Amino acid sequence: MAEWVCRALRDGALEGEHAPALAIKDSIVSPLGFQVFGHVLSQLSTNISAGKSQSRGLVLVAFSRSPLYYVNLLKRRGLDNSSQQRIQILDCYTDPLGWREGLVECGSAKNLPHEVYKAASVCRNVKDVDTLLSSIISLGEGLVGQAKVSFSVAIDSVNEMLRHATLSSGSGLLSNLRCCEQISSIFWFFHADLCEERVTAVIEYMSSMVASIEPLIPITNGHRGNSENLSLAERNFTQGKFHVRCKRRNGRVRVMFEEIHVGQSGINFTSPSSEDGVINQVNQALLPKVQFNLQLSEKEKNDRAKVVLPFEHQGNGKPVQIYDGRKSLMDSKYDAAPASTVNSNTNDESSKGEIIYFRDSEDEMPDSDEDPDDDLDI
């Protein structure tokens, strides 16, 4: 399922549609969201370097980590310097408000190391969302040019962005990035615990895919302090549930689920151990919360099968003959012999005239003098 999400970002946007957007969120109970963000970043960067993605470059907006951290991360994932030339980092971490630059001018602080300038472009006013948007687009155009070649955008922390910007301006930035014709895909990460419910609702509304990191083993609120729950909490730091909700173009919602395991070798995604249990869990989550049971027991199903409906003909052991105006097998004798073979010496009783009417189609209504409900056993 994680591979499916990465393929959706790799394939990019269809013609005439907005770019697919992935929102990755976690909580303090299961803080594995940044590992998932790094996995998606590495997979998309690998596809871009291999030329397998719709986008030809990637712009990473770094709010919560240093640019050197991402450079080393991509090196550990096997991306060399030539591959990193397709990736541009907008540094919103080192000097987000321009204070360091002011101290450097006053002689109270040293200038940034040369490695920082070499690895990223420094943004010194993250409060100006319009300038931030133009900087992202400028870096992307520097990678792919101004032709009809697209690039992707990754934001490592929406929480840090909303610390310096309002909700309306931050959501406007995400919306403008999705609407940009040169952006093929976009994904971001945020901590749900640090946001109000309305903020979380807005961020999820702006995305086409929402990946939630949930604890694999729930902890009861009344016994958080005992040793058993402490050991369970430690296990939630290394494993959890990867729950994805995808909005399709036809309006339907697709729900998927996997398990996450984080170890020394990295992050692994595995299918759930009990597929039936996962399906039942998803179905129960989609059912509305009502105060009555919507399912029937076996006894109720048997009782329902024994109910005799009024339109079922019982006949009391005798064959039921119902005339509905259609031609029956008993009337086939009138068509068996042609008119030329009729004996002229028949008696008067058999030579009496008779009119036999057959309906032309099944849609024709019966005669008005007939009771259409005459065959009901009520």
CSV table of C-alpha atoms in Angstrom, one decimal:
chain,number,residue,atom,x,y,z
A,1,MET,CA,0.0,0.0,0.0
A,2,ALA,CA,2.9,2.4,0.7
A,3,GLU,CA,4.2,1.5,-2.7
A,4,TRP,CA,0.8,2.4,-4.2
A,5,VAL,CA,1.0,5.8,-2.6
A,6,CYS,CA,4.5,6.3,-3.9
A,7,ARG,CA,3.3,5.3,-7.4
A,8,ALA,CA,0.5,7.8,-7.3
A,9,LEU,CA,3.0,10.6,-6.5
A,10,ARG,CA,5.3,9.3,-9.2
A,11,ASP,CA,2.6,9.2,-11.9
A,12,GLY,CA,1.6,12.7,-11.1
A,13,ALA,CA,-1.4,14.6,-12.3
A,14,LEU,CA,-3.7,13.8,-15.2
A,15,GLU,CA,-4.3,16.5,-17.8
A,16,GLY,CA,-6.8,19.1,-16.6
A,17,GLU,CA,-6.6,17.9,-12.9
A,18,HIS,CA,-4.9,19.2,-9.8
A,19,ALA,CA,-1.7,17.5,-8.6
A,20,PRO,CA,-2.2,14.6,-6.2
A,21,ALA,CA,-1.5,15.7,-2.6
A,22,LEU,CA,-0.5,13.4,0.2
A,23,ALA,CA,-0.8,14.5,3.8
A,24,ILE,CA,1.1,12.4,6.4
A,25,LYS,CA,0.1,12.8,10.0
A,26,ASP,CA,1.0,11.2,13.3
A,27,SER,CA,0.6,11.7,17.0
A,28,ILE,CA,2.6,11.5,20.2
A,29,VAL,CA,1.2,8.0,20.8
A,30,SER,CA,2.7,6.8,17.5
A,31,PRO,CA,5.5,9.2,16.4
A,32,LEU,CA,6.5,7.5,13.2
A,33,GLY,CA,5.3,10.0,10.7
A,34,PHE,CA,8.7,11.6,9.9
A,35,GLN,CA,10.1,8.1,9.0
A,36,VAL,CA,7.2,7.7,6.6
A,37,PHE,CA,7.9,11.1,5.2
A,38,GLY,CA,11.6,10.2,4.6
A,39,HIS,CA,10.6,6.9,3.0
A,40,VAL,CA,8.3,8.7,0.5
A,41,LEU,CA,10.9,11.4,-0.1
A,42,SER,CA,13.6,8.7,-0.9
A,43,GLN,CA,11.3,6.7,-3.2
A,44,LEU,CA,10.2,9.7,-5.2
A,45,SER,CA,13.7,11.0,-5.5
A,46,THR,CA,14.9,7.7,-6.7
A,47,ASN,CA,12.1,7.6,-9.4
A,48,ILE,CA,13.0,11.1,-10.5
A,49,SER,CA,16.7,10.3,-10.8
A,50,ALA,CA,15.9,7.2,-12.8
A,51,GLY,CA,13.6,9.1,-15.1
A,52,LYS,CA,10.6,7.0,-14.1
A,53,SER,CA,8.5,9.9,-12.7
A,54,GLN,CA,6.3,12.4,-14.4
A,55,SER,CA,8.3,15.1,-12.6
A,56,ARG,CA,11.9,15.9,-13.5
A,57,GLY,CA,12.8,17.6,-10.3
A,58,LEU,CA,12.0,18.0,-6.6
A,59,VAL,CA,11.8,21.0,-4.4
A,60,LEU,CA,12.1,20.2,-0.6
A,61,VAL,CA,10.9,22.9,1.8
A,62,ALA,CA,12.8,22.2,5.0
A,63,PHE,CA,11.2,23.7,8.1
A,64,SER,CA,12.1,21.2,10.8
A,65,ARG,CA,15.5,19.8,9.7
A,66,SER,CA,18.7,21.2,8.4
A,67,PRO,CA,19.4,20.9,4.6
A,68,LEU,CA,22.5,18.9,5.5
A,69,TYR,CA,20.3,16.3,7.2
A,70,TYR,CA,18.4,15.7,4.0
A,71,VAL,CA,21.7,15.6,1.9
A,72,ASN,CA,23.0,12.9,4.2
A,73,LEU,CA,19.7,11.1,4.1
A,74,LEU,CA,19.6,10.9,0.4
A,75,LYS,CA,23.2,9.7,0.4
A,76,ARG,CA,22.3,6.9,2.7
A,77,ARG,CA,19.5,5.9,0.4
A,78,GLY,CA,22.0,5.5,-2.5
A,79,LEU,CA,21.5,8.9,-4.3
A,80,ASP,CA,24.9,10.3,-5.4
A,81,ASN,CA,25.8,13.9,-6.2
A,82,SER,CA,24.6,13.7,-9.8
A,83,SER,CA,21.2,12.5,-8.6
A,84,GLN,CA,21.0,15.3,-6.0
A,85,GLN,CA,21.3,17.9,-8.7
A,86,ARG,CA,17.6,17.2,-9.5
A,87,ILE,CA,16.7,18.2,-6.0
A,88,GLN,CA,16.6,21.7,-4.6
A,89,ILE,CA,16.2,22.5,-0.9
A,90,LEU,CA,14.6,25.7,0.3
A,91,ASP,CA,16.1,26.3,3.8
A,92,CYS,CA,13.4,27.6,6.1
A,93,TYR,CA,15.1,26.1,9.1
A,94,THR,CA,18.5,27.9,9.5
A,95,ASP,CA,17.3,31.6,9.6
A,96,PRO,CA,13.5,31.6,9.2
A,97,LEU,CA,13.0,35.2,10.4
A,98,GLY,CA,16.2,36.8,9.2
A,99,TRP,CA,17.6,37.3,12.8
A,100,ARG,CA,20.9,35.6,12.1
A,101,GLU,CA,21.6,37.8,9.1
A,102,GLY,CA,21.0,40.9,11.3
A,103,LEU,CA,23.4,39.6,13.9
A,104,VAL,CA,26.0,38.9,11.3
A,105,GLU,CA,25.7,42.5,10.0
A,106,CYS,CA,26.2,43.7,13.6
A,107,GLY,CA,29.2,41.4,14.1
A,108,SER,CA,27.5,39.5,16.9
A,109,ALA,CA,27.3,36.2,15.0
A,110,LYS,CA,29.3,34.3,12.4
A,111,ASN,CA,28.0,33.8,8.9
A,112,LEU,CA,26.5,30.5,7.8
A,113,PRO,CA,28.9,27.7,6.8
A,114,HIS,CA,29.6,27.4,3.1
A,115,GLU,CA,28.1,23.9,3.1
A,116,VAL,CA,24.7,25.4,3.9
A,117,TYR,CA,24.7,27.8,1.1
A,118,LYS,CA,25.9,25.0,-1.2
A,119,ALA,CA,23.2,22.6,-0.2
A,120,ALA,CA,20.2,25.0,-0.2
A,121,SER,CA,18.7,28.4,-0.8
A,122,VAL,CA,18.0,30.2,2.5
A,123,CYS,CA,14.6,31.8,3.1
A,124,ARG,CA,14.8,34.6,5.7
A,125,ASN,CA,11.2,35.5,5.9
A,126,VAL,CA,8.8,32.6,6.2
A,127,LYS,CA,6.0,34.9,7.3
A,128,ASP,CA,5.7,36.3,3.8
A,129,VAL,CA,3.8,33.4,2.2
A,130,ASP,CA,3.7,35.0,-1.3
A,131,THR,CA,7.5,35.3,-1.3
A,132,LEU,CA,7.7,31.7,-0.1
A,133,LEU,CA,5.4,30.5,-2.9
A,134,SER,CA,7.4,32.4,-5.5
A,135,SER,CA,10.7,31.0,-4.1
A,136,ILE,CA,9.4,27.4,-4.4
A,137,ILE,CA,8.2,27.9,-8.0
A,138,SER,CA,11.5,29.7,-8.9
A,139,LEU,CA,13.6,26.8,-7.6
A,140,GLY,CA,11.4,24.3,-9.5
A,141,GLU,CA,11.7,26.3,-12.8
A,142,GLY,CA,15.5,26.4,-12.2
A,143,LEU,CA,15.5,22.6,-12.2
A,144,VAL,CA,13.2,21.9,-15.2
A,145,GLY,CA,13.0,25.2,-17.0
A,146,GLN,CA,9.9,27.0,-18.0
A,147,ALA,CA,8.7,24.4,-20.6
A,148,LYS,CA,6.0,21.9,-20.0
A,149,VAL,CA,8.1,19.9,-17.7
A,150,SER,CA,6.8,19.4,-14.1
A,151,PHE,CA,8.4,19.0,-10.7
A,152,SER,CA,7.3,17.8,-7.3
A,153,VAL,CA,7.2,19.7,-3.9
A,154,ALA,CA,7.7,18.3,-0.4
A,155,ILE,CA,7.1,20.2,2.9
A,156,ASP,CA,8.6,18.5,5.9
A,157,SER,CA,6.5,20.3,8.6
A,158,VAL,CA,3.2,22.2,8.1
A,159,ASN,CA,3.2,22.8,11.9
A,160,GLU,CA,6.3,25.0,11.6
A,161,MET,CA,4.9,26.8,8.7
A,162,LEU,CA,1.6,27.6,10.5
A,163,ARG,CA,3.7,28.9,13.5
A,164,HIS,CA,4.6,32.0,11.4
A,165,ALA,CA,1.6,32.2,9.1
A,166,THR,CA,-2.2,32.2,9.5
A,167,LEU,CA,-4.4,29.2,8.6
A,168,SER,CA,-5.9,31.0,5.6
A,169,SER,CA,-2.5,32.0,4.2
A,170,GLY,CA,-1.0,28.5,4.8
A,171,SER,CA,-3.9,26.7,3.2
A,172,GLY,CA,-3.8,29.2,0.3
A,173,LEU,CA,-0.1,28.3,-0.2
A,174,LEU,CA,-1.0,24.6,-0.4
A,175,SER,CA,-3.9,25.3,-2.7
A,176,ASN,CA,-1.8,27.4,-5.1
A,177,LEU,CA,0.9,24.7,-5.2
A,178,ARG,CA,-1.7,22.1,-6.2
A,179,CYS,CA,-3.1,24.4,-8.9
A,180,CYS,CA,0.3,25.2,-10.4
A,181,GLU,CA,0.5,23.6,-13.9
A,182,GLN,CA,4.2,22.7,-13.5
A,183,ILE,CA,3.8,20.8,-10.2
A,184,SER,CA,3.0,17.2,-10.7
A,185,SER,CA,2.7,16.0,-7.1
A,186,ILE,CA,3.0,17.4,-3.6
A,187,PHE,CA,3.2,15.9,-0.1
A,188,TRP,CA,3.6,17.2,3.4
A,189,PHE,CA,3.9,16.1,7.0
A,190,PHE,CA,2.3,17.4,10.2
A,191,HIS,CA,1.7,16.4,13.8
A,192,ALA,CA,-2.0,16.1,14.5
A,193,ASP,CA,-1.5,16.7,18.2
A,194,LEU,CA,-0.1,20.2,17.6
A,195,CYS,CA,-3.1,21.3,15.6
A,196,GLU,CA,-6.7,22.2,16.4
A,197,GLU,CA,-9.4,20.1,14.9
A,198,ARG,CA,-10.4,22.7,12.4
A,199,VAL,CA,-6.7,23.1,11.3
A,200,THR,CA,-6.5,19.3,10.8
A,201,ALA,CA,-9.8,19.3,8.9
A,202,VAL,CA,-8.5,22.0,6.5
A,203,ILE,CA,-5.2,20.3,5.9
A,204,GLU,CA,-6.9,17.0,5.2
A,205,TYR,CA,-9.4,18.8,2.9
A,206,MET,CA,-6.5,20.2,0.8
A,207,SER,CA,-5.1,16.7,0.2
A,208,SER,CA,-6.3,13.9,-2.1
A,209,MET,CA,-4.6,11.2,0.1
A,210,VAL,CA,-4.4,11.2,3.9
A,211,ALA,CA,-1.9,8.8,5.6
A,212,SER,CA,-2.5,8.4,9.3
A,213,ILE,CA,0.0,6.7,11.6
A,214,GLU,CA,-1.9,5.0,14.4
A,215,PRO,CA,-0.6,2.9,17.3
A,216,LEU,CA,-0.6,-0.8,16.7
A,217,ILE,CA,-1.4,-1.5,20.3
A,218,PRO,CA,-3.9,0.9,22.0
A,219,ILE,CA,-3.2,2.1,25.5
A,220,THR,CA,-5.9,2.6,28.0
A,221,ASN,CA,-6.2,6.1,29.4
A,222,GLY,CA,-6.9,4.9,33.0
A,223,HIS,CA,-3.7,2.9,33.3
A,224,ARG,CA,-1.0,4.9,31.5
A,225,GLY,CA,1.4,4.7,34.4
A,226,ASN,CA,1.7,0.9,34.9
A,227,SER,CA,4.6,-1.0,33.6
A,228,GLU,CA,2.6,-3.0,31.1
A,229,ASN,CA,1.4,0.1,29.3
A,230,LEU,CA,4.9,1.6,29.4
A,231,SER,CA,6.2,-1.4,27.5
A,232,LEU,CA,3.4,-1.2,25.0
A,233,ALA,CA,4.2,2.5,24.5
A,234,GLU,CA,7.8,1.6,23.7
A,235,ARG,CA,6.6,-0.8,21.1
A,236,ASN,CA,4.5,1.9,19.5
A,237,PHE,CA,7.7,3.8,18.9
A,238,THR,CA,8.9,1.1,16.5
A,239,GLN,CA,5.7,-0.2,15.0
A,240,GLY,CA,2.3,1.1,14.1
A,241,LYS,CA,-0.6,1.1,11.6
A,242,PHE,CA,-0.3,2.9,8.2
A,243,HIS,CA,-3.9,3.9,7.5
A,244,VAL,CA,-4.5,5.6,4.1
A,245,ARG,CA,-7.7,7.2,2.9
A,246,CYS,CA,-7.7,8.1,-0.8
A,247,LYS,CA,-10.3,10.3,-2.5
A,248,ARG,CA,-11.0,9.0,-6.0
A,249,ARG,CA,-12.0,11.2,-9.0
A,250,ASN,CA,-15.5,9.7,-9.0
A,251,GLY,CA,-16.2,10.8,-5.5
A,252,ARG,CA,-15.6,7.5,-3.8
A,253,VAL,CA,-13.2,6.9,-1.0
A,254,ARG,CA,-10.7,4.1,-0.9
A,255,VAL,CA,-9.4,2.9,2.5
A,256,MET,CA,-6.2,0.9,2.9
A,257,PHE,CA,-4.2,-0.4,5.8
A,258,GLU,CA,-0.7,-1.8,6.5
A,259,GLU,CA,1.6,-2.3,9.4
A,260,ILE,CA,4.8,-0.3,9.9
A,261,HIS,CA,8.0,-1.7,11.5
A,262,VAL,CA,11.0,0.6,12.1
A,263,GLY,CA,14.4,-1.0,12.8
A,264,GLN,CA,18.0,-0.4,12.3
A,265,SER,CA,17.7,-1.4,8.6
A,266,GLY,CA,15.0,1.2,8.0
A,267,ILE,CA,11.3,1.2,7.7
A,268,ASN,CA,9.3,-1.8,6.5
A,269,PHE,CA,5.7,-2.0,5.4
A,270,THR,CA,4.0,-5.4,5.8
A,271,SER,CA,0.5,-6.6,5.1
A,272,PRO,CA,-1.7,-7.2,8.2
A,273,SER,CA,-1.6,-10.6,9.7
A,274,SER,CA,-5.3,-11.2,9.5
A,275,GLU,CA,-6.9,-9.9,6.3
A,276,ASP,CA,-10.4,-10.8,7.4
A,277,GLY,CA,-10.0,-8.9,10.7
A,278,VAL,CA,-8.8,-5.8,8.9
A,279,ILE,CA,-11.7,-5.9,6.5
A,280,ASN,CA,-14.2,-6.3,9.3
A,281,GLN,CA,-12.4,-3.5,11.2
A,282,VAL,CA,-12.7,-1.1,8.2
A,283,ASN,CA,-16.3,-2.1,7.6
A,284,GLN,CA,-17.2,-1.4,11.2
A,285,ALA,CA,-15.4,1.9,11.0
A,286,LEU,CA,-17.5,2.9,7.9
A,287,LEU,CA,-20.8,1.9,9.5
A,288,PRO,CA,-22.8,4.7,11.2
A,289,LYS,CA,-22.9,4.7,14.9
A,290,VAL,CA,-26.5,3.8,15.8
A,291,GLN,CA,-28.2,2.5,18.9
A,292,PHE,CA,-29.6,-0.7,17.3
A,293,ASN,CA,-28.2,-3.7,15.6
A,294,LEU,CA,-28.2,-3.7,11.8
A,295,GLN,CA,-27.4,-7.4,11.5
A,296,LEU,CA,-29.7,-10.4,11.7
A,297,SER,CA,-29.1,-13.5,13.8
A,298,GLU,CA,-29.5,-17.0,12.5
A,299,LYS,CA,-32.8,-17.4,14.2
A,300,GLU,CA,-34.1,-14.2,12.7
A,301,LYS,CA,-33.0,-15.3,9.2
A,302,ASN,CA,-34.9,-18.7,9.6
A,303,ASP,CA,-38.0,-17.0,10.9
A,304,ARG,CA,-38.0,-14.6,8.0
A,305,ALA,CA,-37.6,-17.5,5.5
A,306,LYS,CA,-40.7,-19.2,7.0
A,307,VAL,CA,-43.0,-16.2,6.5
A,308,VAL,CA,-45.7,-16.8,3.8
A,309,LEU,CA,-46.1,-13.8,1.6
A,310,PRO,CA,-49.7,-13.0,0.3
A,311,PHE,CA,-48.7,-13.3,-3.4
A,312,GLU,CA,-47.4,-16.9,-3.0
A,313,HIS,CA,-49.9,-19.4,-4.3
A,314,GLN,CA,-50.4,-22.4,-2.1
A,315,GLY,CA,-53.1,-24.2,-4.0
A,316,ASN,CA,-54.1,-26.4,-1.0
A,317,GLY,CA,-52.6,-29.4,-2.8
A,318,LYS,CA,-54.4,-28.7,-6.1
A,319,PRO,CA,-53.0,-27.3,-9.2
A,320,VAL,CA,-53.6,-23.6,-9.5
A,321,GLN,CA,-55.0,-22.5,-12.9
A,322,ILE,CA,-54.8,-18.8,-13.5
A,323,TYR,CA,-55.9,-17.2,-16.7
A,324,ASP,CA,-54.1,-14.0,-17.5
A,325,GLY,CA,-54.9,-13.7,-21.2
A,326,ARG,CA,-51.9,-15.5,-22.5
A,327,LYS,CA,-51.9,-18.6,-24.7
A,328,SER,CA,-51.7,-21.8,-22.7
A,329,LEU,CA,-50.8,-25.4,-23.7
A,330,MET,CA,-54.5,-26.4,-23.6
A,331,ASP,CA,-55.3,-23.9,-26.3
A,332,SER,CA,-52.7,-25.3,-28.7
A,333,LYS,CA,-55.4,-27.7,-30.2
A,334,TYR,CA,-57.0,-24.7,-31.8
A,335,ASP,CA,-53.9,-24.1,-33.8
A,336,ALA,CA,-53.0,-27.7,-34.5
A,337,ALA,CA,-55.5,-28.3,-37.3
A,338,PRO,CA,-55.8,-25.8,-40.1
A,339,ALA,CA,-59.2,-24.3,-41.2
A,340,SER,CA,-59.3,-26.4,-44.4
A,341,THR,CA,-59.5,-29.7,-42.4
A,342,VAL,CA,-62.6,-28.8,-40.4
A,343,ASN,CA,-65.4,-31.4,-41.0
A,344,SER,CA,-68.5,-29.8,-42.5
A,345,ASN,CA,-70.8,-32.5,-41.0
A,346,THR,CA,-70.3,-31.5,-37.4
A,347,ASN,CA,-73.3,-30.9,-35.3
A,348,ASP,CA,-74.7,-27.6,-34.5
A,349,GLU,CA,-73.3,-27.6,-31.0
A,350,SER,CA,-69.7,-27.9,-32.2
A,351,SER,CA,-70.2,-25.4,-35.1
A,352,LYS,CA,-71.1,-22.5,-32.9
A,353,GLY,CA,-68.8,-19.5,-33.3
A,354,GLU,CA,-66.2,-18.8,-30.6
A,355,ILE,CA,-63.8,-15.9,-30.1
A,356,ILE,CA,-60.5,-16.6,-28.5
A,357,TYR,CA,-58.3,-13.6,-27.7
A,358,PHE,CA,-54.6,-13.7,-27.0
A,359,ARG,CA,-52.6,-10.7,-25.8
A,360,ASP,CA,-50.0,-9.4,-28.2
A,361,SER,CA,-47.4,-8.7,-25.5
A,362,GLU,CA,-46.8,-9.1,-21.8
A,363,ASP,CA,-47.2,-5.3,-21.3
A,364,GLU,CA,-50.8,-5.3,-22.4
A,365,MET,CA,-53.2,-4.9,-19.5
A,366,PRO,CA,-55.9,-7.6,-18.9
A,367,ASP,CA,-59.6,-7.0,-19.6
A,368,SER,CA,-61.4,-4.7,-17.2
A,369,ASP,CA,-64.0,-7.3,-16.2
A,370,GLU,CA,-61.2,-9.5,-14.8
A,371,ASP,CA,-59.9,-9.2,-11.3
A,372,PRO,CA,-56.1,-9.0,-11.5
A,373,ASP,CA,-55.9,-10.0,-7.8
A,374,ASP,CA,-58.2,-13.0,-8.2
A,375,ASP,CA,-55.3,-15.4,-7.7
A,376,LEU,CA,-54.3,-14.2,-4.3
A,377,ASP,CA,-54.7,-16.6,-1.4
A,378,ILE,CA,-55.7,-14.2,1.3
